[in-house]
mmCIF file of C-alpha atoms and ligand atoms in Angstrom:
data_model
loop_
_atom_site.group_PDB
_atom_site.id
_atom_site.type_symbol
_atom_site.label_atom_id
_atom_site.label_comp_id
_atom_site.label_asym_id
_atom_site.label_seq_id
_atom_site.Cartn_x
_atom_site.Cartn_y
_atom_site.Cartn_z
ATOM 1 C CA MET A 1 -5.933 2.259 -37.152
ATOM 2 C CA TYR A 2 -9.963 1.039 -36.778
ATOM 3 C CA LYS A 3 -8.412 -2.703 -37.343
ATOM 4 C CA MET A 4 -5.838 -2.543 -34.702
ATOM 5 C CA GLY A 5 -8.537 -1.136 -32.562
ATOM 6 C CA ILE A 6 -10.134 -4.307 -33.205
ATOM 7 C CA PHE A 7 -7.668 -6.685 -32.895
ATOM 8 C CA ALA A 8 -6.017 -5.335 -29.782
ATOM 9 C CA ALA A 9 -9.647 -5.835 -28.222
ATOM 10 C CA ALA A 10 -10.167 -9.348 -28.860
ATOM 11 C CA LEU A 11 -6.645 -9.703 -28.043
ATOM 12 C CA ILE A 12 -8.050 -8.231 -24.382
ATOM 13 C CA ALA A 13 -10.940 -9.971 -24.825
ATOM 14 C CA VAL A 14 -9.097 -13.345 -24.868
ATOM 15 C CA ILE A 15 -6.451 -12.516 -22.018
ATOM 16 C CA THR A 16 -9.779 -11.767 -19.630
ATOM 17 C CA GLY A 17 -11.344 -14.612 -21.012
ATOM 18 C CA MET A 18 -8.580 -16.824 -20.016
ATOM 19 C CA VAL A 19 -7.990 -15.352 -16.924
ATOM 20 C CA THR A 20 -11.746 -14.967 -16.031
ATOM 21 C CA PHE A 21 -13.643 -18.427 -17.542
ATOM 22 C CA SER A 22 -13.678 -21.105 -14.917
ATOM 23 C CA PRO A 23 -13.062 -25.092 -16.811
ATOM 24 C CA GLY A 24 -15.695 -26.831 -17.864
ATOM 25 C CA ILE A 25 -17.343 -23.495 -19.309
ATOM 26 C CA PRO A 26 -16.638 -23.306 -23.302
ATOM 27 C CA ILE A 27 -14.736 -19.734 -23.955
ATOM 28 C CA SER A 28 -17.139 -18.866 -26.728
ATOM 29 C CA LYS A 29 -20.776 -19.226 -24.972
ATOM 30 C CA ALA A 30 -21.176 -16.026 -24.368
ATOM 31 C CA ALA A 31 -20.468 -15.100 -28.096
ATOM 32 C CA ASP A 32 -23.026 -18.844 -29.373
ATOM 33 C CA ILE A 33 -20.205 -19.577 -31.011
ATOM 34 C CA ASP A 34 -18.801 -23.386 -31.427
ATOM 35 C CA ALA A 35 -15.406 -22.640 -31.904
ATOM 36 C CA LYS A 36 -14.779 -26.363 -32.138
ATOM 37 C CA LYS A 37 -17.238 -26.756 -35.043
ATOM 38 C CA LEU A 38 -15.702 -23.756 -36.648
ATOM 39 C CA TYR A 39 -12.365 -25.347 -36.848
ATOM 40 C CA MET A 40 -13.678 -28.684 -37.777
ATOM 41 C CA THR A 41 -15.217 -26.531 -40.940
ATOM 42 C CA HIS A 42 -12.555 -24.278 -42.151
ATOM 43 C CA CYS A 43 -8.896 -25.200 -40.494
ATOM 44 C CA LYS A 44 -9.161 -28.853 -40.218
ATOM 45 C CA THR A 45 -8.226 -29.708 -43.536
ATOM 46 C CA CYS A 46 -4.719 -28.492 -43.470
ATOM 47 C CA HIS A 47 -3.989 -28.875 -39.368
ATOM 48 C CA GLY A 48 -5.795 -31.023 -39.254
ATOM 49 C CA GLU A 49 -8.240 -32.473 -36.279
ATOM 50 C CA ASP A 50 -5.558 -32.516 -33.532
ATOM 51 C CA GLY A 51 -3.491 -29.757 -34.906
ATOM 52 C CA LYS A 52 -0.968 -31.463 -36.917
ATOM 53 C CA PRO A 53 -1.610 -30.957 -40.549
ATOM 54 C CA THR A 54 -2.491 -33.569 -43.122
ATOM 55 C CA ASP A 55 -0.845 -34.677 -46.142
ATOM 56 C CA LEU A 56 -2.073 -30.992 -47.579
ATOM 57 C CA GLY A 57 -0.927 -28.947 -44.987
ATOM 58 C CA ILE A 58 2.507 -30.789 -44.677
ATOM 59 C CA GLY A 59 2.877 -30.032 -48.592
ATOM 60 C CA LEU A 60 2.133 -26.198 -48.030
ATOM 61 C CA GLU A 61 4.092 -26.671 -44.877
ATOM 62 C CA ALA A 62 1.726 -25.491 -42.385
ATOM 63 C CA ARG A 63 2.714 -25.617 -38.930
ATOM 64 C CA ASP A 64 2.553 -28.126 -35.754
ATOM 65 C CA PHE A 65 -0.093 -26.902 -33.602
ATOM 66 C CA THR A 66 0.689 -29.268 -30.654
ATOM 67 C CA ASP A 67 4.974 -28.199 -31.420
ATOM 68 C CA ALA A 68 5.606 -26.993 -27.545
ATOM 69 C CA ALA A 69 7.957 -24.740 -29.049
ATOM 70 C CA TRP A 70 5.857 -22.766 -31.006
ATOM 71 C CA GLN A 71 3.280 -22.988 -28.534
ATOM 72 C CA ALA A 72 5.005 -20.808 -26.641
ATOM 73 C CA LYS A 73 6.670 -18.766 -29.036
ATOM 74 C CA ALA A 74 3.447 -17.226 -30.603
ATOM 75 C CA THR A 75 1.245 -14.327 -29.738
ATOM 76 C CA ASP A 76 -2.800 -15.034 -29.602
ATOM 77 C CA GLU A 77 -1.979 -11.582 -31.726
ATOM 78 C CA GLN A 78 -0.149 -13.319 -34.164
ATOM 79 C CA ILE A 79 -2.440 -16.063 -34.526
ATOM 80 C CA ILE A 80 -5.314 -13.722 -34.853
ATOM 81 C CA LYS A 81 -3.322 -12.245 -37.274
ATOM 82 C CA GLN A 82 -2.658 -15.076 -39.423
ATOM 83 C CA ILE A 83 -5.830 -16.195 -39.072
ATOM 84 C CA ASN A 84 -7.302 -12.778 -40.542
ATOM 85 C CA ASP A 85 -4.649 -11.857 -42.937
ATOM 86 C CA GLY A 86 -3.698 -15.752 -43.890
ATOM 87 C CA THR A 87 -0.022 -16.793 -46.121
ATOM 88 C CA PRO A 88 -0.234 -15.849 -50.136
ATOM 89 C CA GLU A 89 -0.305 -18.786 -51.518
ATOM 90 C CA LYS A 90 -0.659 -21.398 -48.968
ATOM 91 C CA MET A 91 -3.538 -20.239 -46.909
ATOM 92 C CA MET A 92 -6.239 -18.474 -47.600
ATOM 93 C CA PRO A 93 -7.569 -15.010 -45.118
ATOM 94 C CA PHE A 94 -10.610 -15.706 -43.010
ATOM 95 C CA LYS A 95 -11.276 -12.558 -41.725
ATOM 96 C CA GLU A 96 -14.180 -12.204 -44.935
ATOM 97 C CA LYS A 97 -16.126 -15.214 -43.941
ATOM 98 C CA LEU A 98 -15.423 -15.494 -40.256
ATOM 99 C CA THR A 99 -16.508 -12.754 -38.043
ATOM 100 C CA PRO A 100 -14.169 -10.880 -35.245
ATOM 101 C CA ASP A 101 -15.948 -12.863 -32.591
ATOM 102 C CA GLU A 102 -15.036 -16.305 -34.884
ATOM 103 C CA VAL A 103 -11.208 -15.382 -35.672
ATOM 104 C CA LYS A 104 -10.958 -14.533 -31.904
ATOM 105 C CA ALA A 105 -12.818 -17.941 -30.329
ATOM 106 C CA LEU A 106 -10.297 -20.471 -32.791
ATOM 107 C CA VAL A 107 -7.274 -19.428 -30.700
ATOM 108 C CA PRO A 108 -8.390 -21.239 -26.914
ATOM 109 C CA VAL A 109 -9.154 -24.196 -30.604
ATOM 110 C CA VAL A 110 -5.917 -23.781 -31.313
ATOM 111 C CA ARG A 111 -3.838 -23.688 -27.871
ATOM 112 C CA SER A 112 -5.635 -26.926 -27.148
ATOM 113 C CA PHE A 113 -3.773 -28.733 -29.543
ATOM 114 C CA GLY A 114 -0.430 -27.515 -27.332
ATOM 115 C CA LYS A 115 -1.723 -28.908 -24.314
ATOM 116 C CA LYS A 116 -1.426 -32.887 -24.065
HETATM 117 C C1 HEC B 1 -5.623 -24.447 -46.740
HETATM 118 C C2 HEC B 1 -4.546 -25.095 -46.053
HETATM 119 C C3 HEC B 1 -5.332 -24.398 -45.034
HETATM 120 C C4 HEC B 1 -6.541 -23.609 -44.373
HETATM 121 C C5 HEC B 1 -7.726 -23.760 -44.771
HETATM 122 C C6 HEC B 1 -5.566 -23.065 -42.917
HETATM 123 N N1 HEC B 1 -5.113 -23.179 -42.431
HETATM 124 FE FE1 HEC B 1 -3.611 -22.050 -40.784
HETATM 125 N N2 HEC B 1 -2.205 -21.783 -42.133
HETATM 126 C C7 HEC B 1 -2.380 -22.987 -42.906
HETATM 127 C C8 HEC B 1 -0.109 -23.059 -43.491
HETATM 128 C C9 HEC B 1 -0.020 -23.675 -45.220
HETATM 129 C C10 HEC B 1 0.033 -22.558 -42.760
HETATM 130 C C11 HEC B 1 1.739 -22.008 -42.519
HETATM 131 C C12 HEC B 1 2.482 -20.615 -43.055
HETATM 132 C C13 HEC B 1 2.943 -19.538 -43.495
HETATM 133 O O1 HEC B 1 4.058 -20.672 -43.327
HETATM 134 O O2 HEC B 1 3.218 -18.092 -43.797
HETATM 135 C C14 HEC B 1 -1.199 -21.913 -42.165
HETATM 136 C C15 HEC B 1 -0.450 -21.083 -40.998
HETATM 137 C C16 HEC B 1 -1.532 -21.409 -39.663
HETATM 138 C C17 HEC B 1 -1.109 -20.466 -38.581
HETATM 139 C C18 HEC B 1 0.369 -19.571 -38.120
HETATM 140 C C19 HEC B 1 1.095 -20.672 -37.566
HETATM 141 C C20 HEC B 1 2.427 -20.273 -37.290
HETATM 142 O O3 HEC B 1 3.528 -20.564 -37.891
HETATM 143 O O4 HEC B 1 2.611 -19.187 -36.464
HETATM 144 C C21 HEC B 1 -2.306 -20.385 -37.814
HETATM 145 C C22 HEC B 1 -2.524 -19.994 -36.028
HETATM 146 C C23 HEC B 1 -3.259 -20.858 -38.703
HETATM 147 N N3 HEC B 1 -2.911 -21.176 -39.560
HETATM 148 C C24 HEC B 1 -4.381 -21.525 -37.829
HETATM 149 C C25 HEC B 1 -5.534 -21.855 -39.177
HETATM 150 C C26 HEC B 1 -6.831 -21.965 -39.040
HETATM 151 C C27 HEC B 1 -7.327 -20.958 -37.276
HETATM 152 C C28 HEC B 1 -8.067 -22.105 -39.438
HETATM 153 C C29 HEC B 1 -8.947 -21.780 -39.904
HETATM 154 C C30 HEC B 1 -9.648 -20.574 -39.677
HETATM 155 C C31 HEC B 1 -6.589 -22.272 -40.766
HETATM 156 N N4 HEC B 1 -5.873 -21.769 -40.072
HETATM 157 C C32 HEC B 1 -7.231 -22.558 -42.021
HETATM 158 C C33 HEC B 1 -2.956 -23.409 -44.366
HETATM 159 C C34 HEC B 1 -4.159 -23.636 -43.579
#
């Protein structure tokens, strides 16, 4: 239950962040997290620099983050859960590697690939 609280808090923070932050201000500014860099360090090997899966990602059946239909369907909560928990044999969980704030900060990065 403690964890659900974190997810809920993270979700609310993300939603509030999207509403309150004006363009040009990095969303991660307050927590001093460079989310784009986190993505390039931890996610790009499979999900690609531009959100399109790499050969490795395709082999593991990773999603194309530029897919508008998926972007419309996926909730921020699902994205946060996926990053935290991963999928056995496919994607490693990141909850031990990243702080809840870092995981939260990655959501807008994943979202950004859908807006082009
Ligand atoms: C080892 C390769 C690999 C790495 C590294 C990786 N992922 Fe994944 N990711 C996958 C695969 C494969 C799937 C599809 C899992 C499935 O089908 O359940 C996936 C699924 C996802 C999904 C869910 C997409 C959907 O179908 O709803 C999100 C969001 C995601 N990854 C984000 C990230 C983020 C953010 C990072 C970095 C912190 C990351 N991934 C790192 C391989 C990876």
